[in-house]
Short mmCIF file of C-alpha atoms in Angstrom, two decimals:
data_model
loop_
_atom_site.label_atom_id
_atom_site.label_comp_id
_atom_site.label_asym_id
_atom_site.label_seq_id
_atom_site.Cartn_x
_atom_site.Cartn_y
_atom_site.Cartn_z
CA UNK A 1 -112.29 267.27 266.47
CA UNK A 2 -110.37 265.59 269.97
CA UNK A 3 -108.10 263.15 267.72
CA UNK A 4 -107.34 265.74 265.58
CA UNK A 5 -106.01 268.33 268.04
CA UNK A 6 -103.88 265.06 269.26
CA UNK A 7 -102.43 264.44 265.73
CA UNK A 8 -101.24 267.72 265.68
CA UNK A 9 -99.92 267.77 269.15
CA UNK A 10 -97.88 264.85 268.31
CA UNK A 11 -96.87 266.49 265.00
CA UNK A 12 -95.52 269.54 266.87
CA UNK A 13 -93.58 267.04 269.28
CA UNK A 14 -91.80 265.35 266.75
CA UNK A 15 -91.11 268.54 264.85
CA UNK A 16 -89.57 270.01 268.39
CA UNK A 17 -87.16 266.20 268.92
CA UNK A 18 -86.50 266.15 265.40
CA UNK A 19 -84.59 270.20 265.60
CA UNK A 20 -83.43 269.58 268.99
CA UNK A 21 -81.44 266.14 266.80
CA UNK A 22 -80.51 268.72 264.52
CA UNK A 23 -79.07 271.34 266.34
CA UNK A 24 -76.08 269.20 266.95
CA UNK A 25 -75.23 268.56 263.65
CA UNK A 26 -75.86 272.37 263.04
CA UNK A 27 -72.97 272.88 264.98
CA UNK A 28 -71.04 270.31 262.86
CA UNK A 29 -71.20 272.84 259.89
CA UNK A 30 -68.58 274.79 261.72
CA UNK A 31 -66.35 272.61 262.75
CA UNK A 32 -63.05 272.37 260.38
CA UNK A 33 -63.50 270.78 257.26
CA UNK A 34 -60.13 271.83 256.17
CA UNK A 35 -58.46 268.64 255.57
CA UNK A 36 -61.47 266.61 254.47
CA UNK A 37 -61.55 269.21 251.49
CA UNK A 38 -57.82 267.92 250.97
CA UNK A 39 -58.16 264.67 251.11
CA UNK A 40 -60.84 264.95 248.72
CA UNK A 41 -58.69 266.91 246.10
CA UNK A 42 -55.46 264.22 246.85
CA UNK A 43 -57.94 261.94 246.06
CA UNK A 44 -59.14 263.00 242.94
CA UNK A 45 -55.84 263.56 241.63
CA UNK A 46 -54.94 259.91 241.94
CA UNK A 47 -58.30 258.36 240.40
CA UNK A 48 -59.81 257.98 236.99
CA UNK A 49 -61.59 261.57 237.71
CA UNK A 50 -57.72 263.65 237.64
CA UNK A 51 -59.04 265.65 234.83
CA UNK A 52 -61.50 267.36 237.63
CA UNK A 53 -58.57 267.95 239.67
CA UNK A 54 -56.68 269.51 237.24
CA UNK A 55 -59.38 272.16 235.92
CA UNK A 56 -59.83 273.05 239.49
CA UNK A 57 -56.30 273.68 240.09
CA UNK A 58 -56.27 275.58 237.06
CA UNK A 59 -59.15 277.64 237.97
CA UNK A 60 -57.81 277.81 241.70
CA UNK A 61 -54.71 279.83 239.54
CA UNK A 62 -57.23 281.98 237.92
CA UNK A 63 -58.81 282.88 241.24
CA UNK A 64 -56.12 283.03 243.49
CA UNK A 65 -56.27 286.92 244.52
CA UNK A 66 -60.52 287.04 245.01
CA UNK A 67 -59.83 286.68 248.64
CA UNK A 68 -58.10 289.47 249.18
CA UNK A 69 -60.79 291.33 246.71
CA UNK A 70 -63.19 290.84 248.64
CA UNK A 71 -64.28 287.26 248.05
CA UNK A 72 -67.30 285.88 246.57
CA UNK A 73 -70.21 285.57 248.84
CA UNK A 74 -73.52 283.71 248.57
CA UNK A 75 -76.47 284.87 249.91
CA UNK A 76 -78.34 281.58 249.32
CA UNK A 77 -75.20 279.46 251.34
CA UNK A 78 -75.56 282.88 254.44
CA UNK A 79 -79.18 281.84 254.60
CA UNK A 80 -79.20 278.19 254.74
CA UNK A 81 -81.19 276.52 257.11
CA UNK A 82 -78.53 274.71 258.64
CA UNK A 83 -77.52 278.03 260.09
CA UNK A 84 -80.30 278.38 262.15
CA UNK A 85 -79.82 274.57 263.51
CA UNK A 86 -76.32 276.25 264.19
CA UNK A 87 -77.47 279.05 266.03
CA UNK A 88 -79.67 277.36 268.32
CA UNK A 89 -77.49 274.96 269.22
CA UNK A 90 -75.87 277.20 271.41
CA UNK A 91 -77.81 279.58 271.04
CA UNK A 92 -75.90 282.76 269.45
CA UNK A 93 -77.71 286.36 269.73
CA UNK A 94 -76.52 289.72 268.10
CA UNK A 95 -77.21 292.62 270.00
CA UNK A 96 -76.97 295.90 268.87
CA UNK A 97 -76.12 299.21 271.06
CA UNK A 98 -76.62 301.82 268.53
CA UNK A 99 -77.79 302.63 264.53
CA UNK A 100 -74.85 302.54 262.10
CA UNK A 101 -74.46 305.15 258.98
CA UNK A 102 -74.79 302.67 255.93
CA UNK A 103 -72.68 305.68 253.82
CA UNK A 104 -69.35 304.93 256.22
CA UNK A 105 -67.14 302.07 256.11
CA UNK A 106 -66.42 300.20 259.64
CA UNK A 107 -63.45 298.02 261.38
CA UNK A 108 -65.60 295.90 263.73
CA UNK A 109 -62.74 294.71 266.60
CA UNK A 110 -63.95 291.39 267.88
CA UNK A 111 -63.07 290.21 271.20
CA UNK A 112 -62.42 288.04 272.37
CA UNK A 113 -61.10 284.93 269.55
CA UNK A 114 -62.13 281.81 271.47
CA UNK A 115 -61.16 278.66 269.94
CA UNK A 116 -62.73 278.75 266.98
CA UNK A 117 -64.27 282.53 266.88
CA UNK A 118 -68.09 280.84 266.78
CA UNK A 119 -69.55 284.04 268.15
CA UNK A 120 -68.18 285.80 265.18
CA UNK A 121 -68.34 283.17 262.46
CA UNK A 122 -72.27 282.87 263.02
CA UNK A 123 -73.31 286.57 263.37
CA UNK A 124 -71.02 287.47 260.62
CA UNK A 125 -70.99 284.91 258.00
CA UNK A 126 -74.79 283.55 258.37
CA UNK A 127 -77.79 285.19 258.10
CA UNK A 128 -79.34 283.49 261.37
CA UNK A 129 -78.87 286.23 263.64
CA UNK A 130 -80.55 288.64 261.43
CA UNK A 131 -77.35 291.00 260.98
CA UNK A 132 -78.79 292.62 257.64
CA UNK A 133 -82.15 293.16 259.60
CA UNK A 134 -80.48 294.95 262.29
CA UNK A 135 -77.87 296.70 260.32
CA UNK A 136 -79.20 297.42 256.87
CA UNK A 137 -77.31 298.86 254.41
CA UNK A 138 -74.18 297.06 255.41
CA UNK A 139 -72.20 294.01 254.33
CA UNK A 140 -70.08 292.18 256.80
CA UNK A 141 -66.60 290.26 256.17
CA UNK A 142 -64.78 288.21 258.88
CA UNK A 143 -61.08 288.33 258.12
CA UNK A 144 -59.43 284.98 258.37
CA UNK A 145 -55.86 283.95 257.83
CA UNK A 146 -54.91 284.25 254.84
CA UNK A 147 -53.32 280.11 255.03
CA UNK A 148 -57.09 278.49 254.76
CA UNK A 149 -57.79 280.11 251.54
CA UNK A 150 -54.96 278.36 249.56
CA UNK A 151 -57.12 274.71 250.53
CA UNK A 152 -58.84 273.27 247.62
CA UNK A 153 -62.70 273.52 247.85
CA UNK A 154 -62.44 274.89 251.71
CA UNK A 155 -61.39 278.27 250.35
CA UNK A 156 -64.94 278.69 247.99
CA UNK A 157 -67.03 277.10 250.89
CA UNK A 158 -65.95 279.69 253.59
CA UNK A 159 -65.83 283.02 250.76
CA UNK A 160 -69.56 281.83 250.25
CA UNK A 161 -70.09 283.42 253.99
CA UNK A 162 -68.59 286.23 253.06
CA UNK A 163 -64.96 285.33 255.08
CA UNK A 164 -61.69 286.73 253.56
CA UNK A 165 -58.18 286.89 253.85
CA UNK A 166 -57.14 288.86 256.73
CA UNK A 167 -53.84 289.86 254.42
CA UNK A 168 -53.39 293.70 254.53
CA UNK A 169 -54.37 293.88 251.21
CA UNK A 170 -57.76 292.68 251.57
CA UNK A 171 -58.86 294.95 254.31
CA UNK A 172 -57.63 298.12 252.42
CA UNK A 173 -59.53 296.54 249.38
CA UNK A 174 -63.28 296.84 252.04
CA UNK A 175 -62.28 299.98 253.43
CA UNK A 176 -61.30 301.82 250.32
CA UNK A 177 -64.86 301.50 249.08
CA UNK A 178 -66.21 305.58 248.01
CA UNK A 179 -69.74 304.62 248.82
CA UNK A 180 -69.40 302.80 252.15
CA UNK A 181 -71.24 300.09 253.66
CA UNK A 182 -68.24 297.81 254.07
CA UNK A 183 -67.86 295.95 257.65
CA UNK A 184 -64.42 294.43 258.12
CA UNK A 185 -64.32 291.83 261.06
CA UNK A 186 -60.94 291.46 262.83
CA UNK A 187 -60.59 288.62 265.60
CA UNK A 188 -57.78 291.72 267.14
CA UNK A 189 -56.54 288.63 269.45
CA UNK A 190 -55.36 286.66 266.78
CA UNK A 191 -53.90 282.80 267.10
CA UNK A 192 -52.13 283.66 270.01
CA UNK A 193 -55.15 284.78 272.08
CA UNK A 194 -56.81 281.22 271.35
CA UNK A 195 -54.14 279.78 273.14
CA UNK A 196 -55.85 281.48 276.09
CA UNK A 197 -59.16 280.74 275.74
CA UNK A 198 -61.01 278.50 278.03
CA UNK A 199 -64.57 278.93 280.51
CA UNK A 200 -63.73 281.74 282.83
CA UNK A 201 -61.09 283.06 280.78
CA UNK A 202 -60.88 286.96 280.27
CA UNK A 203 -57.70 288.11 278.84
CA UNK A 204 -57.23 289.94 276.02
CA UNK A 205 -54.36 290.41 273.71
CA UNK A 206 -54.77 293.78 272.25
CA UNK A 207 -52.42 296.57 274.08
CA UNK A 208 -49.65 295.77 271.68
CA UNK A 209 -52.37 295.35 268.51
CA UNK A 210 -51.99 298.47 266.81
CA UNK A 211 -52.15 297.41 263.22
CA UNK A 212 -55.88 297.60 262.77
CA UNK A 213 -56.07 301.00 264.32
CA UNK A 214 -53.63 302.12 261.45
CA UNK A 215 -55.84 300.67 258.77
CA UNK A 216 -59.01 302.15 260.45
CA UNK A 217 -57.17 305.89 260.07
CA UNK A 218 -55.57 305.02 256.68
CA UNK A 219 -59.04 304.71 255.14
CA UNK A 220 -61.11 306.84 257.56
CA UNK A 221 -63.17 303.75 258.57
CA UNK A 222 -64.93 304.10 261.79
CA UNK A 223 -64.11 301.50 264.54
CA UNK A 224 -66.40 299.67 266.43
CA UNK A 225 -65.56 297.21 269.64
CA UNK A 226 -67.13 294.59 269.36
CA UNK A 227 -67.51 291.76 272.84
CA UNK A 228 -68.77 288.64 272.83
CA UNK A 229 -69.57 287.46 275.83
CA UNK A 230 -69.58 283.55 276.32
CA UNK A 231 -67.05 283.05 273.70
CA UNK A 232 -64.78 281.14 275.86
CA UNK A 233 -66.67 278.79 277.46
CA UNK A 234 -67.52 276.62 274.39
CA UNK A 235 -64.21 274.21 274.77
CA UNK A 236 -62.27 273.27 277.61
CA UNK A 237 -58.13 273.19 276.53
CA UNK A 238 -55.26 271.57 277.95
CA UNK A 239 -53.53 273.33 280.40
CA UNK A 240 -50.70 274.84 278.20
CA UNK A 241 -48.87 277.56 280.92
CA UNK A 242 -46.80 280.00 279.32
CA UNK A 243 -43.05 277.95 279.53
CA UNK A 244 -44.56 274.50 279.55
CA UNK A 245 -43.31 272.24 276.44
CA UNK A 246 -47.11 272.13 275.02
CA UNK A 247 -47.15 275.60 275.00
CA UNK A 248 -43.61 275.69 273.29
CA UNK A 249 -44.66 273.66 270.47
CA UNK A 250 -47.72 275.47 269.94
CA UNK A 251 -46.18 278.68 269.78
CA UNK A 252 -43.13 277.09 267.42
CA UNK A 253 -46.05 275.33 265.12
CA UNK A 254 -47.37 278.87 264.67
CA UNK A 255 -44.50 280.71 263.60
CA UNK A 256 -43.90 277.96 261.03
CA UNK A 257 -47.64 277.57 260.15
CA UNK A 258 -49.51 281.03 260.74
CA UNK A 259 -51.86 279.14 262.69
CA UNK A 260 -52.30 278.52 266.15
CA UNK A 261 -53.56 275.16 267.21
CA UNK A 262 -55.20 274.48 270.49
CA UNK A 263 -55.37 271.20 271.82
CA UNK A 264 -59.71 271.59 273.10
CA UNK A 265 -62.49 269.35 274.26
CA UNK A 266 -65.72 269.85 274.96
CA UNK A 267 -68.61 267.09 274.58
CA UNK A 268 -69.65 264.36 271.80
CA UNK A 269 -72.81 264.16 270.09
CA UNK A 270 -74.35 261.24 272.36
CA UNK A 271 -72.45 262.28 275.39
CA UNK A 272 -71.36 265.04 277.56
CA UNK A 273 -68.38 263.83 278.87
CA UNK A 274 -65.80 264.38 275.99
CA UNK A 275 -65.62 265.24 272.41
CA UNK A 276 -65.04 267.89 269.85
CA UNK A 277 -68.54 269.76 269.81
CA UNK A 278 -68.74 272.78 271.97
CA UNK A 279 -70.65 272.92 274.81
CA UNK A 280 -74.28 274.44 274.81
CA UNK A 281 -73.33 277.97 276.12
CA UNK A 282 -75.03 280.83 274.99
CA UNK A 283 -73.06 283.43 273.29
CA UNK A 284 -74.29 287.08 273.05
CA UNK A 285 -72.12 289.19 270.75
CA UNK A 286 -72.73 292.81 271.59
CA UNK A 287 -71.63 295.17 269.02
CA UNK A 288 -70.62 298.94 270.58
CA UNK A 289 -70.77 302.57 269.75
CA UNK A 290 -68.98 303.54 266.80
CA UNK A 291 -65.69 305.49 267.09
CA UNK A 292 -65.33 308.50 264.57
CA UNK A 293 -61.85 308.17 262.79
CA UNK A 294 -60.67 311.07 260.49
CA UNK A 295 -58.97 309.55 257.08
CA UNK A 296 -55.31 310.25 257.28
CA UNK A 297 -53.39 308.19 254.97
CA UNK A 298 -49.73 308.53 256.80
CA UNK A 299 -50.95 308.34 260.18
CA UNK A 300 -48.04 309.17 263.15
CA UNK A 301 -47.53 306.88 266.14
CA UNK A 302 -49.00 309.68 268.36
CA UNK A 303 -52.50 309.58 266.12
CA UNK A 304 -52.07 305.52 266.30
CA UNK A 305 -51.76 305.71 270.21
CA UNK A 306 -54.15 308.65 270.86
CA UNK A 307 -57.12 305.98 268.92
CA UNK A 308 -55.90 303.26 270.22
CA UNK A 309 -56.20 304.43 273.80
CA UNK A 310 -59.81 305.33 272.79
CA UNK A 311 -60.52 302.14 271.40
CA UNK A 312 -59.88 300.37 275.00
CA UNK A 313 -61.39 303.11 276.59
CA UNK A 314 -64.50 302.15 274.88
CA UNK A 315 -64.19 298.26 274.80
CA UNK A 316 -63.64 298.11 278.61
CA UNK A 317 -66.81 300.47 278.67
CA UNK A 318 -68.85 298.09 276.58
CA UNK A 319 -67.97 294.84 278.76
CA UNK A 320 -68.67 297.06 281.76
CA UNK A 321 -71.71 297.74 280.74
CA UNK A 322 -73.23 294.99 279.82
CA UNK A 323 -71.45 292.08 282.01
CA UNK A 324 -74.11 291.58 284.86
CA UNK A 325 -76.71 290.92 282.07
CA UNK A 326 -75.40 288.04 280.10
CA UNK A 327 -73.71 286.36 283.37
CA UNK A 328 -70.41 287.55 284.36
CA UNK A 329 -69.68 288.56 288.09
CA UNK A 330 -69.57 292.09 289.34
CA UNK A 331 -66.01 291.63 290.69
CA UNK A 332 -64.87 290.10 287.32
CA UNK A 333 -62.81 292.85 285.00
CA UNK A 334 -60.75 292.46 281.60
CA UNK A 335 -57.34 291.61 282.45
CA UNK A 336 -55.34 293.47 279.49
CA UNK A 337 -52.66 291.41 278.92
CA UNK A 338 -49.46 292.84 276.51
CA UNK A 339 -46.28 290.38 277.41
CA UNK A 340 -45.32 287.33 279.17
CA UNK A 341 -43.63 287.37 282.26
CA UNK A 342 -40.53 285.18 283.05
CA UNK A 343 -40.85 283.24 286.31
CA UNK A 344 -37.21 283.65 286.73
CA UNK A 345 -37.15 287.09 287.20
CA UNK A 346 -38.75 289.52 290.30
CA UNK A 347 -40.95 292.49 289.29
CA UNK A 348 -42.25 295.56 290.51
CA UNK A 349 -45.47 296.76 289.29
CA UNK A 350 -46.82 300.05 289.14
CA UNK A 351 -50.69 300.18 289.67
CA UNK A 352 -52.57 303.64 288.42
CA UNK A 353 -54.78 305.15 289.06
CA UNK A 354 -55.53 304.42 292.83
CA UNK A 355 -59.23 304.82 292.96
CA UNK A 356 -61.40 304.99 295.93
CA UNK A 357 -60.55 301.79 296.95
CA UNK A 358 -58.38 300.10 294.48
CA UNK A 359 -60.83 297.62 293.88
CA UNK A 360 -59.13 296.51 290.33
CA UNK A 361 -56.02 295.89 292.43
CA UNK A 362 -57.41 293.78 295.11
CA UNK A 363 -59.51 292.21 292.61
CA UNK A 364 -56.56 291.58 290.40
CA UNK A 365 -53.85 290.61 292.30
CA UNK A 366 -55.07 289.58 295.92
CA UNK A 367 -57.99 287.19 294.37
CA UNK A 368 -57.53 284.46 291.62
CA UNK A 369 -61.04 286.09 290.58
CA UNK A 370 -58.93 287.18 287.12
CA UNK A 371 -56.86 284.12 287.18
CA UNK A 372 -53.83 285.95 287.85
CA UNK A 373 -51.73 282.71 288.15
CA UNK A 374 -53.52 281.06 285.01
CA UNK A 375 -52.36 284.08 283.11
CA UNK A 376 -49.13 284.42 284.69
CA UNK A 377 -47.95 281.08 285.56
CA UNK A 378 -44.98 281.24 288.42
CA UNK A 379 -45.77 284.64 289.15
CA UNK A 380 -46.55 285.69 292.86
CA UNK A 381 -47.98 289.07 292.96
CA UNK A 382 -47.83 291.24 296.66
CA UNK A 383 -49.97 294.05 296.45
CA UNK A 384 -48.57 296.55 298.92
CA UNK A 385 -50.90 298.64 301.25
CA UNK A 386 -50.39 300.84 304.35
CA UNK A 387 -48.45 299.52 307.06
CA UNK A 388 -50.78 300.62 309.73
CA UNK A 389 -52.79 298.26 308.21
CA UNK A 390 -51.05 295.36 309.52
CA UNK A 391 -51.09 296.55 313.49
CA UNK A 392 -54.61 295.56 313.61
CA UNK A 393 -55.15 292.55 315.41
CA UNK A 394 -57.27 289.52 313.07
CA UNK A 395 -57.34 292.01 309.89
CA UNK A 396 -53.29 291.88 309.38
CA UNK A 397 -53.73 288.06 309.66
CA UNK A 398 -56.34 288.39 306.66
CA UNK A 399 -54.65 290.75 304.54
CA UNK A 400 -51.56 288.65 304.76
CA UNK A 401 -53.52 285.20 303.40
CA UNK A 402 -54.59 287.18 300.35
CA UNK A 403 -50.73 287.96 299.40
CA UNK A 404 -50.46 291.44 300.65
CA UNK A 405 -47.73 293.28 302.72
CA UNK A 406 -46.77 296.41 303.77
CA UNK A 407 -45.56 299.31 301.57
CA UNK A 408 -42.34 299.82 303.56
CA UNK A 409 -38.80 299.40 302.32
CA UNK A 410 -37.80 296.75 304.79
CA UNK A 411 -40.82 294.66 303.71
CA UNK A 412 -40.53 295.35 299.67
CA UNK A 413 -36.54 294.30 300.06
CA UNK A 414 -37.00 290.99 301.57
CA UNK A 415 -39.72 290.26 298.39
CA UNK A 416 -37.35 291.58 296.25
CA UNK A 417 -34.24 289.74 297.38
CA UNK A 418 -34.63 287.31 299.83
CA UNK A 419 -37.59 285.25 298.51
CA UNK A 420 -36.44 283.78 295.17
CA UNK A 421 -37.80 284.69 291.77
CA UNK A 422 -41.08 284.84 290.51
CA UNK A 423 -42.31 287.42 292.99
CA UNK A 424 -44.13 290.77 291.90
CA UNK A 425 -44.24 293.43 293.86
CA UNK A 426 -47.81 295.80 293.20
CA UNK A 427 -47.65 299.34 294.10
CA UNK A 428 -49.95 301.78 293.89
CA UNK A 429 -47.94 304.52 292.87
CA UNK A 430 -50.29 307.56 293.67
CA UNK A 431 -51.05 306.59 297.28
CA UNK A 432 -53.75 308.21 299.13
CA UNK A 433 -53.36 311.54 297.22
CA UNK A 434 -54.40 310.38 294.32
CA UNK A 435 -57.22 308.63 295.46
CA UNK A 436 -58.58 312.36 296.53
CA UNK A 437 -58.24 313.60 292.95
CA UNK A 438 -60.98 310.16 292.21
CA UNK A 439 -64.01 311.27 290.29
CA UNK A 440 -65.98 309.80 287.53
CA UNK A 441 -64.47 310.52 284.20
CA UNK A 442 -61.30 312.17 285.63
CA UNK A 443 -58.02 310.47 285.16
CA UNK A 444 -55.37 312.54 287.48
CA UNK A 445 -52.39 310.79 287.89
CA UNK A 446 -49.74 311.65 291.17
CA UNK A 447 -46.59 310.26 289.71
CA UNK A 448 -44.25 313.40 288.80
CA UNK A 449 -42.28 313.27 292.04
CA UNK A 450 -42.84 309.44 292.90
CA UNK A 451 -39.41 307.86 291.90
CA UNK A 452 -39.21 305.49 294.75
CA UNK A 453 -40.20 302.67 293.43
CA UNK A 454 -37.93 303.14 290.42
CA UNK A 455 -34.81 303.45 292.62
CA UNK A 456 -36.30 300.11 294.24
CA UNK A 457 -36.66 298.37 290.91
CA UNK A 458 -32.98 299.49 289.80
CA UNK A 459 -31.33 298.70 293.01
CA UNK A 460 -32.96 294.87 292.84
CA UNK A 461 -32.84 294.51 288.84
#
């Protein structure tokens, strides 16, 4: 009996060791394989098996529109055991916050993009995280750049998992299903956001992205914000600040090819210092509450803007509610970036609302907790606060060390005229009067008669 127990224990240890050895190779299943598939096709064309390549080319011609017509998913491939190893490698977990009605269609906004959208792929293109168990009656489709569906063999592989083209026709096809049950998953930040992906980054490119909002209204599909905690922790990326040679090359290639080319690295299979395998960092993908959407085939700009604002509010709320649970420090907040700022100009930033303590302004502009200098390279922020604060001994030194300045005309004029370029004066426009209106759930601004900051900006360009 004792010998049998020893044998069973040894077998269990071997099984665990084999599983641990397999998990890195499971992650390889997600690494870009398009180049390999294209190479195989070219080799077939110049080999004795060229008839096979010719047959496939004919099939490709006939099958060209499948990626914009719901794709060709294969449940057997979605259930591969290898995807379990892929999930266990990080690991990846899908978290549901609310039940979703299977009689409706949904548009999931996925954030952040990360380098390779690993969380979106693992949760929506495989069954390892149990999507159909968590959301019965719903079928997920992850939208991907049309470029990848032109690669022979690779297109069939990715379609089998439920990936479809991000073309407008593709999304319309999915969201127009009368009986409902379709989920179109869009990585809203797209390729530009992937160039910002690195450990600790919390910058989203979403404020100017309104195409998915218009699509949701046009088809009456409910919007659902999705935040994937840990998505940006998987890879390091070469420093590519805006305006650098590398960033200019990446942006130019993106315009030509339609895909971003982040230069990333992480760990290897047998060593941890360098390689293309992602770091083993947990990914928690949280699916938020649905936002009801009324169908309107021709939505107005006001409708789109209103729903977009509601979506942003829901996304930020989702992040704030769950960040502590999934390893984000309390002082860190989402930074929603709308445009690049040239370091060759000066800026006046109007901050709203004041709140009680201006905690967001202090965290974003007087500390590097949200990586301001990384997101806006070459820009020096100066948070303007009451001049009386600088009359307090010692405390004034503390304020100035954080880059704060008196909200007085001489101080602001000096920064904007005598201190070179790349300066950003941050003015909490509503001031103390606005702080008296600070109540949970209320966003009331004191702005109508505040024009001094506008005059300042005009005077100094």
